[in-house]
PDB file of C-alpha atoms and ligand atoms in Angstrom:
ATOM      1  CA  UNK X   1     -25.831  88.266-190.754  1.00 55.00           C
ATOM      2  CA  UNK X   2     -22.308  89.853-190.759  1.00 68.00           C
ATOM      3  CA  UNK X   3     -22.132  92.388-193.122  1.00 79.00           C
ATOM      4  CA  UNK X   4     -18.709  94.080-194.413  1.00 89.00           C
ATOM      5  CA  UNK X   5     -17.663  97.559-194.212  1.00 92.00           C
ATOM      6  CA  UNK X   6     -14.929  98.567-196.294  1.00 96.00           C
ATOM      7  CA  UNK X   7     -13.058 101.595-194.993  1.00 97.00           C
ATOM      8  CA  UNK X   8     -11.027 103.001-196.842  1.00 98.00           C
ATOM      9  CA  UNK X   9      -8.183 105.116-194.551  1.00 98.00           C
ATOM     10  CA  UNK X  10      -4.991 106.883-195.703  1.00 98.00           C
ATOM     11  CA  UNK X  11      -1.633 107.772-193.356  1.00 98.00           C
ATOM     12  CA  UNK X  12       0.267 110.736-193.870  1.00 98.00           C
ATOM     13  CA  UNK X  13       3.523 112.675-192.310  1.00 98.00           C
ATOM     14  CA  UNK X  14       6.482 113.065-192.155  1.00 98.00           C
ATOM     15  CA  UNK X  15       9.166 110.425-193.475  1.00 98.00           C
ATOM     16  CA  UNK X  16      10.364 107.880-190.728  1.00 98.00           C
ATOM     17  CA  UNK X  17       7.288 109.059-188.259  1.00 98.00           C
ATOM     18  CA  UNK X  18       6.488 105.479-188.243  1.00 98.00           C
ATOM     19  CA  UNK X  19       3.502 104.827-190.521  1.00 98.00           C
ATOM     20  CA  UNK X  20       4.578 101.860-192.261  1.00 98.00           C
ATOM     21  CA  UNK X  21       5.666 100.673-188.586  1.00 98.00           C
ATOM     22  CA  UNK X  22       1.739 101.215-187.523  1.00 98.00           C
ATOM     23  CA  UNK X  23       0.343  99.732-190.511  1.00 98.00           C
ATOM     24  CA  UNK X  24       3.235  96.762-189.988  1.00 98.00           C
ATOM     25  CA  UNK X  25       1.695  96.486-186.054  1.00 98.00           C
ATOM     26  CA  UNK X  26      -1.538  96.585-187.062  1.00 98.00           C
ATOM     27  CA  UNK X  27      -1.504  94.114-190.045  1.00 98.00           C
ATOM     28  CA  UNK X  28       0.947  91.757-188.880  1.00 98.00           C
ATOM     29  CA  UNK X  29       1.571  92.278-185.029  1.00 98.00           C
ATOM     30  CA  UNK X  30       5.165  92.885-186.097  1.00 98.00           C
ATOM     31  CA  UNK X  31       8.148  95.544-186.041  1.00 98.00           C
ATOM     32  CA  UNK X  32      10.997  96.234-187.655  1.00 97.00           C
ATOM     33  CA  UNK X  33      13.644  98.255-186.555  1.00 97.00           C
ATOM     34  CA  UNK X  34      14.768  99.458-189.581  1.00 94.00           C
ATOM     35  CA  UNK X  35      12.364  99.154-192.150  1.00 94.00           C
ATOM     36  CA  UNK X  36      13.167 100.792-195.599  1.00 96.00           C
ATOM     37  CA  UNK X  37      11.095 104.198-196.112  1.00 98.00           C
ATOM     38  CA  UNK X  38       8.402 103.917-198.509  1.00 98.00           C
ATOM     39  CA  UNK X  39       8.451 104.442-202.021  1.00 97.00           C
ATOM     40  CA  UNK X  40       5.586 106.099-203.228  1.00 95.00           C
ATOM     41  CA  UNK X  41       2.724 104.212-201.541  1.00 97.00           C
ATOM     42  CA  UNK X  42       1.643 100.751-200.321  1.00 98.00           C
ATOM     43  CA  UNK X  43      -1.498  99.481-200.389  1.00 98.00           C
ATOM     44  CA  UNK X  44      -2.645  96.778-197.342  1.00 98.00           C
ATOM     45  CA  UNK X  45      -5.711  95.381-196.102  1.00 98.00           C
ATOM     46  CA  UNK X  46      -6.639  94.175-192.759  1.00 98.00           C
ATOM     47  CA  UNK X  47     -10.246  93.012-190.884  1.00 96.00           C
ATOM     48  CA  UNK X  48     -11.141  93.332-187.700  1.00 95.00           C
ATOM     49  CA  UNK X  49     -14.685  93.170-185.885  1.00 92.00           C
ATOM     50  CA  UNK X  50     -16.316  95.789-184.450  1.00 88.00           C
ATOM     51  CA  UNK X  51     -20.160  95.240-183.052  1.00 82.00           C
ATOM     52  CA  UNK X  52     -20.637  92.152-185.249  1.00 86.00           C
ATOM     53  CA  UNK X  53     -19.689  94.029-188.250  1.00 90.00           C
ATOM     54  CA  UNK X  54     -16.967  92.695-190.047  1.00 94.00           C
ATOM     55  CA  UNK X  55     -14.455  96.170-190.672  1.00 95.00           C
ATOM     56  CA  UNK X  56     -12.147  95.802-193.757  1.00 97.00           C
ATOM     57  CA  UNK X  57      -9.610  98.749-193.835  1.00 98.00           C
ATOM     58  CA  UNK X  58      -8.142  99.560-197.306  1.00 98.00           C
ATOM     59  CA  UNK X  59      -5.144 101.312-196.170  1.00 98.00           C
ATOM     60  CA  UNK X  60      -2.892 103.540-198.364  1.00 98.00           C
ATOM     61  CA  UNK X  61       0.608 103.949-196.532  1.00 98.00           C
ATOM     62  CA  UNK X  62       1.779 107.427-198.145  1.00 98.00           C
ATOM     63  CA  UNK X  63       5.628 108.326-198.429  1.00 98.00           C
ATOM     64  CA  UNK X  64       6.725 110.628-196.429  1.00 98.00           C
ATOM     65  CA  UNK X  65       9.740 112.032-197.939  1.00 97.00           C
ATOM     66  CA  UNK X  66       9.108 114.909-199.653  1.00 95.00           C
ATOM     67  CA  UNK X  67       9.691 114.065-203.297  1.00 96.00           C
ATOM     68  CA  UNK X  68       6.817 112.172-203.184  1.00 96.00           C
ATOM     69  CA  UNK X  69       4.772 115.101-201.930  1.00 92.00           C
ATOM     70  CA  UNK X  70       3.016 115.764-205.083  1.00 94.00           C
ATOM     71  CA  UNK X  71       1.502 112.221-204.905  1.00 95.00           C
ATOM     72  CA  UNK X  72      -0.573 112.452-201.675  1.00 96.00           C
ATOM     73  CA  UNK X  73      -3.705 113.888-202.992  1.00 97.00           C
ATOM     74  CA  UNK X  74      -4.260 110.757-205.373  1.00 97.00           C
ATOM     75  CA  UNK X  75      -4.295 108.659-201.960  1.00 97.00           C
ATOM     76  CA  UNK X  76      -6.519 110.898-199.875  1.00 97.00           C
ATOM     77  CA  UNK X  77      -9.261 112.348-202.170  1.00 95.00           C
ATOM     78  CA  UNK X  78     -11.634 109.422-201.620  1.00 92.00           C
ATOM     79  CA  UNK X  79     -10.504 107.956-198.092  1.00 98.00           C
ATOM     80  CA  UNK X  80     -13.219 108.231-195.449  1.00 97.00           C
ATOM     81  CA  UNK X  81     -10.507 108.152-192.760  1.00 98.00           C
ATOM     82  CA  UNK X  82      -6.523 109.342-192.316  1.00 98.00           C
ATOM     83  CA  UNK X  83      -4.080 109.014-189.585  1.00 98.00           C
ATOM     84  CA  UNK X  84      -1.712 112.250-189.446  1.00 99.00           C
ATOM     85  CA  UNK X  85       1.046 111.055-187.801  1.00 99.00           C
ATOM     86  CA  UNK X  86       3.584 112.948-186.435  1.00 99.00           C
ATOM     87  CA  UNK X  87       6.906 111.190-183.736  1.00 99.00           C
ATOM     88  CA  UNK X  88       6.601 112.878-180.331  1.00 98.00           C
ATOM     89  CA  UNK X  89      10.282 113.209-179.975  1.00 98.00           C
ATOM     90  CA  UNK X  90      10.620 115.459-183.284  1.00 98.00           C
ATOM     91  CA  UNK X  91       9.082 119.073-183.229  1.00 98.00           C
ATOM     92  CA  UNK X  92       9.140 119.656-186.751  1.00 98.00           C
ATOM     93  CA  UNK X  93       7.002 116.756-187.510  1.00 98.00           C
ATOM     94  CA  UNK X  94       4.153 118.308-185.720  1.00 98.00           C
ATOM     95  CA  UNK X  95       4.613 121.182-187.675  1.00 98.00           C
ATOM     96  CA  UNK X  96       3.991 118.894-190.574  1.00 98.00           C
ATOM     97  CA  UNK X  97       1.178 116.883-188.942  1.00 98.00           C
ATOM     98  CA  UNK X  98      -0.594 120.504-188.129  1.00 98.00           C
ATOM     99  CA  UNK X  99      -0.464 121.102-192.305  1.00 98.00           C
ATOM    100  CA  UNK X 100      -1.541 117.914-192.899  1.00 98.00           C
ATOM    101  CA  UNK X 101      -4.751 118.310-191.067  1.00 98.00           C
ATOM    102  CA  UNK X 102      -5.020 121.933-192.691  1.00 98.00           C
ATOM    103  CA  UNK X 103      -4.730 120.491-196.299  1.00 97.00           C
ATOM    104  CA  UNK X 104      -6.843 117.620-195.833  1.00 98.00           C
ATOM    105  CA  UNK X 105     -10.088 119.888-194.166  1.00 98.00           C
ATOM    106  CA  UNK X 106      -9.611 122.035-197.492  1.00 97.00           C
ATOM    107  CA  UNK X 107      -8.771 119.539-200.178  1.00 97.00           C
ATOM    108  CA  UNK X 108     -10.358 116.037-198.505  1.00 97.00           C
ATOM    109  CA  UNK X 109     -13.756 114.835-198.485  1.00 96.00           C
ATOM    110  CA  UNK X 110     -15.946 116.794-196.244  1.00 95.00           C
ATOM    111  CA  UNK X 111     -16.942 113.871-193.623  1.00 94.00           C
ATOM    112  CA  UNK X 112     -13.631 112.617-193.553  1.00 98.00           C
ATOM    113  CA  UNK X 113     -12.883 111.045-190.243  1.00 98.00           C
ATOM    114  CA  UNK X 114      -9.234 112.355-188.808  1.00 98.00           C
ATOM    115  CA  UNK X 115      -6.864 110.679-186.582  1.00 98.00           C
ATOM    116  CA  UNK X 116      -3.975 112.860-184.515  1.00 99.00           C
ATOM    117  CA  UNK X 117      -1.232 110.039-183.954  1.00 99.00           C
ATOM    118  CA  UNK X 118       1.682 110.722-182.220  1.00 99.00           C
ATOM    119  CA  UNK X 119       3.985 107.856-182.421  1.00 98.00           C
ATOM    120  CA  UNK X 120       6.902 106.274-180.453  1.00 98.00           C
ATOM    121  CA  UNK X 121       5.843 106.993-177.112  1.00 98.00           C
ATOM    122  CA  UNK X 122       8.282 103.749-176.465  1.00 98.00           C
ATOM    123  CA  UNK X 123      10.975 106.242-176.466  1.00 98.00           C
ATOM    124  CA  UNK X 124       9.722 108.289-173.139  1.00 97.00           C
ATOM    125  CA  UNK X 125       9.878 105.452-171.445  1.00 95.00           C
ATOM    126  CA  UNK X 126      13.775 105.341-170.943  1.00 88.00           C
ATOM    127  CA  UNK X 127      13.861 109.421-170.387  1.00 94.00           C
ATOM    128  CA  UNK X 128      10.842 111.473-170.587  1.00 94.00           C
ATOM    129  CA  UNK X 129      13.072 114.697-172.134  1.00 97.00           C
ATOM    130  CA  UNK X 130      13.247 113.037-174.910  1.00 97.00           C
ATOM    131  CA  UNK X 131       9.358 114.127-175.426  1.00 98.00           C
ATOM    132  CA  UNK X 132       9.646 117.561-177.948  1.00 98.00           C
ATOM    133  CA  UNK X 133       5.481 117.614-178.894  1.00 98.00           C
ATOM    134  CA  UNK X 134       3.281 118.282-175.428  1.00 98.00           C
ATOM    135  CA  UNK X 135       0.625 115.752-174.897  1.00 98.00           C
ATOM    136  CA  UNK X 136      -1.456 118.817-174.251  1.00 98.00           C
ATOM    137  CA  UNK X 137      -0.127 120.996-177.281  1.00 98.00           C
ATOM    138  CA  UNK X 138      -1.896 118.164-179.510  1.00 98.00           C
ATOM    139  CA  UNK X 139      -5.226 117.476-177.943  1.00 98.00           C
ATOM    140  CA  UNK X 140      -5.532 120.958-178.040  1.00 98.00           C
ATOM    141  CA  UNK X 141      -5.361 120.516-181.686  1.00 98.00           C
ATOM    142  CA  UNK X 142      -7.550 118.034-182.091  1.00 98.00           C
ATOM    143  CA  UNK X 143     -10.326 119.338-180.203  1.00 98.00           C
ATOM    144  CA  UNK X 144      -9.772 122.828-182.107  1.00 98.00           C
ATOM    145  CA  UNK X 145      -9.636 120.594-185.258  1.00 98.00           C
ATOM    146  CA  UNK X 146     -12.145 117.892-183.907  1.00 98.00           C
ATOM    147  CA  UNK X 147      -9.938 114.944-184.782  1.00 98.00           C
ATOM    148  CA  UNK X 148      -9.377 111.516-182.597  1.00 98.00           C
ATOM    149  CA  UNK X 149      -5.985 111.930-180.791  1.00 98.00           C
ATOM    150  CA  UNK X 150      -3.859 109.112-179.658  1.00 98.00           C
ATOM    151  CA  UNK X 151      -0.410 108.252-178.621  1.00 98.00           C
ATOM    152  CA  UNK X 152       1.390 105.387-180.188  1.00 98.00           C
ATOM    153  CA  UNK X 153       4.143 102.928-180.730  1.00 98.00           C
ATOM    154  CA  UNK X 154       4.632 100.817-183.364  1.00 98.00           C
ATOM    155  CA  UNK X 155       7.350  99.646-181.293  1.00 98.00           C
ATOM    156  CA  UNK X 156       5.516  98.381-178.161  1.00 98.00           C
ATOM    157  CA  UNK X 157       2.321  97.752-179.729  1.00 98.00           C
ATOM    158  CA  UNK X 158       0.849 100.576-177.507  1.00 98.00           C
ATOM    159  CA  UNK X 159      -2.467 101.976-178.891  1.00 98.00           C
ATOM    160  CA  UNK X 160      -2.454 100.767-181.937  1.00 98.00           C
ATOM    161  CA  UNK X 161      -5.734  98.856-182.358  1.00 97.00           C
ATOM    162  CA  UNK X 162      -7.029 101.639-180.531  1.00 98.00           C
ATOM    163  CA  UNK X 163      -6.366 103.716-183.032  1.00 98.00           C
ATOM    164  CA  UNK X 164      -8.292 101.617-185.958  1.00 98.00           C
ATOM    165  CA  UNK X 165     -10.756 100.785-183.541  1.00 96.00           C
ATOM    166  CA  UNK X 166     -11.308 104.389-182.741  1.00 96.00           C
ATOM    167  CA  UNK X 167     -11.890 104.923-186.290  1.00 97.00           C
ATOM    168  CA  UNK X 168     -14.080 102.356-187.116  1.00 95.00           C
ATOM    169  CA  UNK X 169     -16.154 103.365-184.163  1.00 93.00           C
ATOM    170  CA  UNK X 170     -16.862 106.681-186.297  1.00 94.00           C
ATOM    171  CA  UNK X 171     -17.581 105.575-189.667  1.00 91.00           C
ATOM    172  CA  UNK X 172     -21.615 104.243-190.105  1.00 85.00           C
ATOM    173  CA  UNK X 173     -21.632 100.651-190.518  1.00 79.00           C
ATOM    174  CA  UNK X 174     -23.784  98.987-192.980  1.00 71.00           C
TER     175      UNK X 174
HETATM  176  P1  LIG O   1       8.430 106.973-194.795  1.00 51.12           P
HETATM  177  O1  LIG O   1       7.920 105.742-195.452  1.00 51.12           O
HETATM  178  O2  LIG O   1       9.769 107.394-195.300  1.00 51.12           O
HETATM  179  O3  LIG O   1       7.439 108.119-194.892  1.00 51.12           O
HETATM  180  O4  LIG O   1       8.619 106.652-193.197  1.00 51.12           O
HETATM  181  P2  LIG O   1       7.532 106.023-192.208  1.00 51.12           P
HETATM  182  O5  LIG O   1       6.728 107.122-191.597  1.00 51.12           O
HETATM  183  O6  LIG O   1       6.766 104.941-192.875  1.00 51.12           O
HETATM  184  O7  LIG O   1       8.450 105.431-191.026  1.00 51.12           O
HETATM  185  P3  LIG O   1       8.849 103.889-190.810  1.00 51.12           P
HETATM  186  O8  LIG O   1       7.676 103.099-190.362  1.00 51.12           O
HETATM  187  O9  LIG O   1       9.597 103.411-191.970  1.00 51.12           O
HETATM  188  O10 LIG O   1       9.803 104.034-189.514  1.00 51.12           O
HETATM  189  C1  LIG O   1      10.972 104.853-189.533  1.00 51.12           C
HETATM  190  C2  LIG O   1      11.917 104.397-188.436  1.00 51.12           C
HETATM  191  O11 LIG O   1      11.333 104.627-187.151  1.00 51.12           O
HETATM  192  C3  LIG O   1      12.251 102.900-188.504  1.00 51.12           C
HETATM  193  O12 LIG O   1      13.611 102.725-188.150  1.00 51.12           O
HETATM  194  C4  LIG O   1      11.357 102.280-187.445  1.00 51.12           C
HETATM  195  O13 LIG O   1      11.902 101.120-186.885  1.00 51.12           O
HETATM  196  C5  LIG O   1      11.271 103.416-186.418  1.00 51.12           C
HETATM  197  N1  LIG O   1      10.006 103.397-185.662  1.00 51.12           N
HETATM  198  C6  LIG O   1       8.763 103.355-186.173  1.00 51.12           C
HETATM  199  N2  LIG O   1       7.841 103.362-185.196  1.00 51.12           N
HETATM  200  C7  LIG O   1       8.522 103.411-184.032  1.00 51.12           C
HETATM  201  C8  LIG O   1       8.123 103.437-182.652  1.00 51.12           C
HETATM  202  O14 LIG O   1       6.943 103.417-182.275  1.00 51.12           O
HETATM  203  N3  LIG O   1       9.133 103.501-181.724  1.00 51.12           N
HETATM  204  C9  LIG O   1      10.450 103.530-182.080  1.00 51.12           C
HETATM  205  N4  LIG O   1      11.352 103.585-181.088  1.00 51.12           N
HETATM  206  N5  LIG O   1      10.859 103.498-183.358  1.00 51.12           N
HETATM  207  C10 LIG O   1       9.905 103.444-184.331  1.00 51.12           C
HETATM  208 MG1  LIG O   2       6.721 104.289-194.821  1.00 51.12          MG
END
């Protein structure tokens, strides 16, 4: 037999972090280099494998800007997973990232699985001062915060699957 798990997950940060790029990679295997920020949310599905178990994610893609602020807890009330995403080259969007995991421990549902993904590691590969958010600033706050950590580009493809695979890994499959 070959069950399915629906998962539903939920991204959130800052605007032009790069979820809809992750969610793009993930889906599609693509990237675009300028891709329109998102307006109010999207909604995408993709299914991967994990142990014989057939994994469908349900994935809300959040906007980022902050307008749309107000909408956020309508996407994450009933997701069993979220990426916080934050872009290792900006400092204020760990700052965001770090409120993000705050508001979701207080406000999300209790077991909720948390990934700490800092995205466009791409970017350190030409000149490494371009990195603003220490590697080691963020795993400390994820094993203070016990969330999944990973580094990312949507660019590259770097760590993506990882990411969803990481995820899936964590959730109880039927
Ligand atoms: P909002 O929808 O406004 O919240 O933004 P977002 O977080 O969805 O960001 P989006 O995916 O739209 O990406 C913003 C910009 O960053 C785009 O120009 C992307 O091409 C770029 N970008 C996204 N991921 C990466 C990455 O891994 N590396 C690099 N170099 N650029 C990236
Ligand atoms: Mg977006």
């Amino acid at each position: 037999s070959n069950p399915i798990t629906s998962i539903k997950l939920v991204l959130l940060g800052e605007a032009a972090v790069g979820k809809s790029s992750i969610v793009l990679r993930f889906v599609s295997n693509d990237f675009s280099e300028n891709k329109e920020p998102t307006i109010g949310a999207a909604f995408l599905t993709q299914r991967v494998n994990i142990n014989d178990h057939t994994v469908k994610f349900e994935i809300w893609d959040t906007a980022g800007q902050e307008r749309f602020a107000s909408l956020a807890p309508m996407y994450y009330r009933n997701a069993q997973a979220a990426l916080v995403v934050y872009d290792v080259t900006k400092p204020q969007s760990f700052i965001k990232a770090r409120h993000w995991v705050k508001e979701l421990h207080e406000q999300a549902s209790k077991n909720i699985i948390i990934a700490l993904v800092g995205n466009k590691i791409d970017i350190l590969e030409d000149n490494e001062n371009e990195r603003k958010v220490a590697r080691e600033e963020a795993e400390k706050l994820a094993e203070e915060e016990g969330l999944l950590f990973f580094e990312t580009s949507a660019k590259t493809g770097t760590n993506i699957s990882e990411v969803f695979l990481g995820i899936g890994e964590k959730i109880p499959l039927k």
